[in-house]
JSON list of C-alpha atoms in Angstrom, two decimals:
[
{"chain": "A", "resi": 1, "resn": "MET", "atom": "CA", "xyz": [14.42, 11.29, -2.90]},
{"chain": "A", "resi": 2, "resn": "LYS", "atom": "CA", "xyz": [14.97, 7.93, -4.51]},
{"chain": "A", "resi": 3, "resn": "ILE", "atom": "CA", "xyz": [12.32, 5.24, -4.10]},
{"chain": "A", "resi": 4, "resn": "ARG", "atom": "CA", "xyz": [13.21, 1.58, -4.60]},
{"chain": "A", "resi": 5, "resn": "PHE", "atom": "CA", "xyz": [10.33, -0.65, -5.65]},
{"chain": "A", "resi": 6, "resn": "GLN", "atom": "CA", "xyz": [9.45, -4.30, -5.97]},
{"chain": "A", "resi": 7, "resn": "ILE", "atom": "CA", "xyz": [6.04, -4.95, -7.50]},
{"chain": "A", "resi": 8, "resn": "ASP", "atom": "CA", "xyz": [4.39, -8.34, -7.88]},
{"chain": "A", "resi": 9, "resn": "LEU", "atom": "CA", "xyz": [1.82, -8.12, -10.66]},
{"chain": "A", "resi": 10, "resn": "ASP", "atom": "CA", "xyz": [0.01, -11.26, -9.44]},
{"chain": "A", "resi": 11, "resn": "ARG", "atom": "CA", "xyz": [0.24, -12.91, -12.84]},
{"chain": "A", "resi": 12, "resn": "ALA", "atom": "CA", "xyz": [0.60, -16.60, -13.63]},
{"chain": "A", "resi": 13, "resn": "ASP", "atom": "CA", "xyz": [4.11, -15.97, -15.03]},
{"chain": "A", "resi": 14, "resn": "GLY", "atom": "CA", "xyz": [5.23, -14.56, -11.65]},
{"chain": "A", "resi": 15, "resn": "GLU", "atom": "CA", "xyz": [6.43, -11.30, -13.20]},
{"chain": "A", "resi": 16, "resn": "LEU", "atom": "CA", "xyz": [8.09, -8.87, -10.77]},
{"chain": "A", "resi": 17, "resn": "LEU", "atom": "CA", "xyz": [8.96, -5.27, -11.50]},
{"chain": "A", "resi": 18, "resn": "THR", "atom": "CA", "xyz": [12.00, -4.05, -9.59]},
{"chain": "A", "resi": 19, "resn": "GLY", "atom": "CA", "xyz": [14.01, -0.86, -9.73]},
{"chain": "A", "resi": 20, "resn": "GLY", "atom": "CA", "xyz": [14.17, 2.63, -8.42]},
{"chain": "A", "resi": 21, "resn": "THR", "atom": "CA", "xyz": [13.29, 6.18, -9.36]},
{"chain": "A", "resi": 22, "resn": "ASP", "atom": "CA", "xyz": [13.45, 9.67, -7.96]},
{"chain": "A", "resi": 23, "resn": "LEU", "atom": "CA", "xyz": [10.44, 10.73, -10.03]},
{"chain": "A", "resi": 24, "resn": "ALA", "atom": "CA", "xyz": [7.17, 10.27, -8.15]},
{"chain": "A", "resi": 25, "resn": "GLY", "atom": "CA", "xyz": [5.18, 10.82, -11.34]},
{"chain": "A", "resi": 26, "resn": "ALA", "atom": "CA", "xyz": [7.07, 8.07, -13.17]},
{"chain": "A", "resi": 27, "resn": "LEU", "atom": "CA", "xyz": [6.41, 5.66, -10.32]},
{"chain": "A", "resi": 28, "resn": "CYS", "atom": "CA", "xyz": [2.69, 6.45, -10.45]},
{"chain": "A", "resi": 29, "resn": "VAL", "atom": "CA", "xyz": [2.58, 5.93, -14.22]},
{"chain": "A", "resi": 30, "resn": "LEU", "atom": "CA", "xyz": [4.31, 2.56, -13.78]},
{"chain": "A", "resi": 31, "resn": "LEU", "atom": "CA", "xyz": [1.83, 1.48, -11.10]},
{"chain": "A", "resi": 32, "resn": "GLU", "atom": "CA", "xyz": [-1.18, 2.49, -13.21]},
{"chain": "A", "resi": 33, "resn": "SER", "atom": "CA", "xyz": [0.02, 1.16, -16.56]},
{"chain": "A", "resi": 34, "resn": "SER", "atom": "CA", "xyz": [1.18, -2.20, -15.15]},
{"chain": "A", "resi": 35, "resn": "GLY", "atom": "CA", "xyz": [-2.17, -2.95, -13.51]},
{"chain": "A", "resi": 36, "resn": "ALA", "atom": "CA", "xyz": [-0.50, -3.31, -10.11]},
{"chain": "A", "resi": 37, "resn": "LEU", "atom": "CA", "xyz": [-3.16, -1.16, -8.45]},
{"chain": "A", "resi": 38, "resn": "ARG", "atom": "CA", "xyz": [-5.92, -3.49, -9.67]},
{"chain": "A", "resi": 39, "resn": "SER", "atom": "CA", "xyz": [-4.57, -6.83, -8.42]},
{"chain": "A", "resi": 40, "resn": "GLY", "atom": "CA", "xyz": [-0.91, -6.61, -7.46]},
{"chain": "A", "resi": 41, "resn": "THR", "atom": "CA", "xyz": [1.16, -6.13, -4.34]},
{"chain": "A", "resi": 42, "resn": "GLY", "atom": "CA", "xyz": [4.36, -4.25, -3.81]},
{"chain": "A", "resi": 43, "resn": "THR", "atom": "CA", "xyz": [6.89, -2.56, -1.60]},
{"chain": "A", "resi": 44, "resn": "LEU", "atom": "CA", "xyz": [8.22, 0.97, -1.99]},
{"chain": "A", "resi": 45, "resn": "GLU", "atom": "CA", "xyz": [11.19, 2.04, 0.14]},
{"chain": "A", "resi": 46, "resn": "THR", "atom": "CA", "xyz": [12.93, 5.36, 0.59]},
{"chain": "A", "resi": 47, "resn": "ASP", "atom": "CA", "xyz": [16.69, 5.57, 0.30]},
{"chain": "A", "resi": 48, "resn": "ALA", "atom": "CA", "xyz": [16.77, 7.82, 3.36]},
{"chain": "A", "resi": 49, "resn": "ALA", "atom": "CA", "xyz": [18.49, 6.71, 6.54]},
{"chain": "A", "resi": 50, "resn": "THR", "atom": "CA", "xyz": [15.11, 6.00, 8.13]},
{"chain": "A", "resi": 51, "resn": "GLY", "atom": "CA", "xyz": [14.30, 3.31, 5.58]},
{"chain": "A", "resi": 52, "resn": "THR", "atom": "CA", "xyz": [10.61, 4.13, 5.58]},
{"chain": "A", "resi": 53, "resn": "ARG", "atom": "CA", "xyz": [8.62, 1.52, 3.66]},
{"chain": "A", "resi": 54, "resn": "LEU", "atom": "CA", "xyz": [5.17, 1.57, 2.07]},
{"chain": "A", "resi": 55, "resn": "VAL", "atom": "CA", "xyz": [3.51, -1.74, 1.22]},
{"chain": "A", "resi": 56, "resn": "PHE", "atom": "CA", "xyz": [0.43, -1.91, -0.99]},
{"chain": "A", "resi": 57, "resn": "ALA", "atom": "CA", "xyz": [-2.07, -4.66, -1.72]},
{"chain": "A", "resi": 58, "resn": "ALA", "atom": "CA", "xyz": [-4.67, -4.21, -4.44]},
{"chain": "A", "resi": 59, "resn": "HIS", "atom": "CA", "xyz": [-8.02, -5.95, -4.71]},
{"chain": "A", "resi": 60, "resn": "PRO", "atom": "CA", "xyz": [-10.00, -5.74, -7.98]},
{"chain": "A", "resi": 61, "resn": "GLU", "atom": "CA", "xyz": [-13.28, -4.74, -6.29]},
{"chain": "A", "resi": 62, "resn": "ARG", "atom": "CA", "xyz": [-12.14, -3.06, -3.06]},
{"chain": "A", "resi": 63, "resn": "GLY", "atom": "CA", "xyz": [-9.27, -0.83, -4.15]},
{"chain": "A", "resi": 64, "resn": "VAL", "atom": "CA", "xyz": [-5.83, -0.52, -2.57]},
{"chain": "A", "resi": 65, "resn": "SER", "atom": "CA", "xyz": [-4.69, -1.02, 1.03]},
{"chain": "A", "resi": 66, "resn": "LEU", "atom": "CA", "xyz": [-1.52, 0.76, 2.17]},
{"chain": "A", "resi": 67, "resn": "CYS", "atom": "CA", "xyz": [0.69, -0.08, 5.14]},
{"chain": "A", "resi": 68, "resn": "MET", "atom": "CA", "xyz": [3.53, 2.25, 6.13]},
{"chain": "A", "resi": 69, "resn": "GLU", "atom": "CA", "xyz": [6.42, 1.10, 8.29]},
{"chain": "A", "resi": 70, "resn": "ASP", "atom": "CA", "xyz": [8.64, 3.77, 9.80]},
{"chain": "A", "resi": 71, "resn": "GLY", "atom": "CA", "xyz": [10.99, 2.15, 12.26]},
{"chain": "A", "resi": 72, "resn": "GLU", "atom": "CA", "xyz": [8.78, 0.25, 14.68]},
{"chain": "A", "resi": 73, "resn": "GLU", "atom": "CA", "xyz": [5.69, 2.34, 13.91]},
{"chain": "A", "resi": 74, "resn": "ILE", "atom": "CA", "xyz": [3.10, 0.85, 11.55]},
{"chain": "A", "resi": 75, "resn": "ARG", "atom": "CA", "xyz": [0.24, 2.84, 9.99]},
{"chain": "A", "resi": 76, "resn": "LEU", "atom": "CA", "xyz": [-2.61, 1.43, 7.91]},
{"chain": "A", "resi": 77, "resn": "THR", "atom": "CA", "xyz": [-4.92, 3.30, 5.59]},
{"chain": "A", "resi": 78, "resn": "CYS", "atom": "CA", "xyz": [-8.54, 3.30, 6.68]},
{"chain": "A", "resi": 79, "resn": "GLY", "atom": "CA", "xyz": [-11.22, 3.79, 4.05]},
{"chain": "A", "resi": 80, "resn": "SER", "atom": "CA", "xyz": [-14.13, 2.71, 6.28]},
{"chain": "A", "resi": 81, "resn": "ARG", "atom": "CA", "xyz": [-14.09, 1.95, 10.00]},
{"chain": "A", "resi": 82, "resn": "ASP", "atom": "CA", "xyz": [-17.47, 0.22, 9.52]},
{"chain": "A", "resi": 83, "resn": "ALA", "atom": "CA", "xyz": [-15.87, -2.47, 7.32]},
{"chain": "A", "resi": 84, "resn": "LEU", "atom": "CA", "xyz": [-12.84, -3.35, 9.47]},
{"chain": "A", "resi": 85, "resn": "GLU", "atom": "CA", "xyz": [-14.36, -6.63, 10.74]},
{"chain": "A", "resi": 86, "resn": "GLU", "atom": "CA", "xyz": [-15.06, -7.92, 7.22]},
{"chain": "A", "resi": 87, "resn": "THR", "atom": "CA", "xyz": [-12.06, -9.42, 5.42]},
{"chain": "A", "resi": 88, "resn": "VAL", "atom": "CA", "xyz": [-11.19, -10.09, 1.79]},
{"chain": "A", "resi": 89, "resn": "GLU", "atom": "CA", "xyz": [-8.39, -12.28, 0.51]},
{"chain": "A", "resi": 90, "resn": "VAL", "atom": "CA", "xyz": [-5.33, -10.75, -1.06]},
{"chain": "A", "resi": 91, "resn": "ARG", "atom": "CA", "xyz": [-2.79, -13.02, -2.70]},
{"chain": "A", "resi": 92, "resn": "ALA", "atom": "CA", "xyz": [-5.05, -16.07, -2.19]},
{"chain": "A", "resi": 93, "resn": "GLU", "atom": "CA", "xyz": [-4.09, -16.60, 1.42]},
{"chain": "A", "resi": 94, "resn": "LYS", "atom": "CA", "xyz": [-3.90, -13.30, 3.23]},
{"chain": "A", "resi": 95, "resn": "PRO", "atom": "CA", "xyz": [-7.13, -11.91, 4.78]},
{"chain": "A", "resi": 96, "resn": "VAL", "atom": "CA", "xyz": [-7.15, -8.11, 4.86]},
{"chain": "A", "resi": 97, "resn": "SER", "atom": "CA", "xyz": [-9.79, -5.97, 6.55]},
{"chain": "A", "resi": 98, "resn": "ALA", "atom": "CA", "xyz": [-12.09, -4.59, 3.88]},
{"chain": "A", "resi": 99, "resn": "GLY", "atom": "CA", "xyz": [-12.14, -1.23, 5.67]},
{"chain": "A", "resi": 100, "resn": "LEU", "atom": "CA", "xyz": [-8.42, -0.70, 5.00]},
{"chain": "A", "resi": 101, "resn": "PHE", "atom": "CA", "xyz": [-8.93, -0.28, 1.25]},
{"chain": "A", "resi": 102, "resn": "LEU", "atom": "CA", "xyz": [-9.01, 3.10, -0.47]},
{"chain": "A", "resi": 103, "resn": "PRO", "atom": "CA", "xyz": [-10.29, 3.87, -3.96]},
{"chain": "A", "resi": 104, "resn": "GLN", "atom": "CA", "xyz": [-7.47, 3.47, -6.49]},
{"chain": "A", "resi": 105, "resn": "ALA", "atom": "CA", "xyz": [-7.19, 7.21, -7.22]},
{"chain": "A", "resi": 106, "resn": "GLU", "atom": "CA", "xyz": [-6.94, 8.11, -3.52]},
{"chain": "A", "resi": 107, "resn": "ALA", "atom": "CA", "xyz": [-4.33, 5.38, -2.94]},
{"chain": "A", "resi": 108, "resn": "LEU", "atom": "CA", "xyz": [-2.33, 6.62, -5.91]},
{"chain": "A", "resi": 109, "resn": "ASP", "atom": "CA", "xyz": [-2.33, 10.15, -4.44]},
{"chain": "A", "resi": 110, "resn": "ALA", "atom": "CA", "xyz": [-1.07, 8.72, -1.13]},
{"chain": "A", "resi": 111, "resn": "ILE", "atom": "CA", "xyz": [1.65, 6.76, -2.94]},
{"chain": "A", "resi": 112, "resn": "ARG", "atom": "CA", "xyz": [2.73, 9.89, -4.83]},
{"chain": "A", "resi": 113, "resn": "TYR", "atom": "CA", "xyz": [2.85, 11.85, -1.55]},
{"chain": "A", "resi": 114, "resn": "PHE", "atom": "CA", "xyz": [5.01, 9.11, 0.00]},
{"chain": "A", "resi": 115, "resn": "ALA", "atom": "CA", "xyz": [7.32, 9.05, -3.03]},
{"chain": "A", "resi": 116, "resn": "GLU", "atom": "CA", "xyz": [7.78, 12.82, -2.80]},
{"chain": "A", "resi": 117, "resn": "THR", "atom": "CA", "xyz": [8.14, 13.16, 0.99]},
{"chain": "A", "resi": 118, "resn": "GLY", "atom": "CA", "xyz": [8.74, 9.74, 2.56]},
{"chain": "A", "resi": 119, "resn": "THR", "atom": "CA", "xyz": [5.86, 10.46, 4.95]},
{"chain": "A", "resi": 120, "resn": "PRO", "atom": "CA", "xyz": [2.19, 9.48, 5.20]},
{"chain": "A", "resi": 121, "resn": "ASP", "atom": "CA", "xyz": [-0.32, 11.52, 3.21]},
{"chain": "A", "resi": 122, "resn": "PRO", "atom": "CA", "xyz": [-2.09, 13.83, 5.71]},
{"chain": "A", "resi": 123, "resn": "PHE", "atom": "CA", "xyz": [-5.30, 13.72, 3.63]},
{"chain": "A", "resi": 124, "resn": "VAL", "atom": "CA", "xyz": [-5.70, 9.97, 4.29]},
{"chain": "A", "resi": 125, "resn": "THR", "atom": "CA", "xyz": [-7.02, 8.45, 7.50]},
{"chain": "A", "resi": 126, "resn": "TRP", "atom": "CA", "xyz": [-4.36, 6.24, 9.06]},
{"chain": "A", "resi": 127, "resn": "ILE", "atom": "CA", "xyz": [-4.85, 3.79, 11.93]},
{"chain": "A", "resi": 128, "resn": "THR", "atom": "CA", "xyz": [-2.58, 1.43, 13.87]},
{"chain": "A", "resi": 129, "resn": "PRO", "atom": "CA", "xyz": [-2.82, -2.38, 13.81]},
{"chain": "A", "resi": 130, "resn": "GLU", "atom": "CA", "xyz": [-4.04, -2.20, 17.42]},
{"chain": "A", "resi": 131, "resn": "GLU", "atom": "CA", "xyz": [-7.21, -0.47, 16.18]},
{"chain": "A", "resi": 132, "resn": "LEU", "atom": "CA", "xyz": [-8.19, -3.48, 14.07]},
{"chain": "A", "resi": 133, "resn": "PRO", "atom": "CA", "xyz": [-10.74, -5.92, 15.51]},
{"chain": "A", "resi": 134, "resn": "GLU", "atom": "CA", "xyz": [-9.52, -9.45, 16.25]},
{"chain": "A", "resi": 135, "resn": "SER", "atom": "CA", "xyz": [-11.16, -10.70, 13.06]},
{"chain": "A", "resi": 136, "resn": "GLY", "atom": "CA", "xyz": [-9.25, -8.13, 10.97]},
{"chain": "A", "resi": 137, "resn": "GLY", "atom": "CA", "xyz": [-5.94, -8.40, 9.19]},
{"chain": "A", "resi": 138, "resn": "TYR", "atom": "CA", "xyz": [-3.52, -6.41, 7.06]},
{"chain": "A", "resi": 139, "resn": "PHE", "atom": "CA", "xyz": [-0.93, -7.04, 4.37]},
{"chain": "A", "resi": 140, "resn": "ILE", "atom": "CA", "xyz": [2.72, -6.38, 5.13]}
]
């Protein structure tokens, strides 16, 4: 399955990485080597008819938050339900619930699973936006 990507490295020069690949491993190497999983954001989309999309937002201290859109259904990774009310800023203006972040290695595994299958990683806890407290937020 081919995955199209657009990755914002959150650098002063505004560098974006765009392209596509059908190699999940190559995508993961790109994400790690570019530093995108430390402080970037990005969108990964399948070329399948469903047009499933995975959006990530990285925070240097918290890890990586993932949001999957499949039609009208939205799923969010949940690293800690206890931290959903606390927010951290991503991209200087977007508050994201701290509990949505996963450790970088776990998020990378979930991204690889998505790139290989176009579906959410069953080893990750996923929640819906309706499960967030009013003070919470997510990146999409």
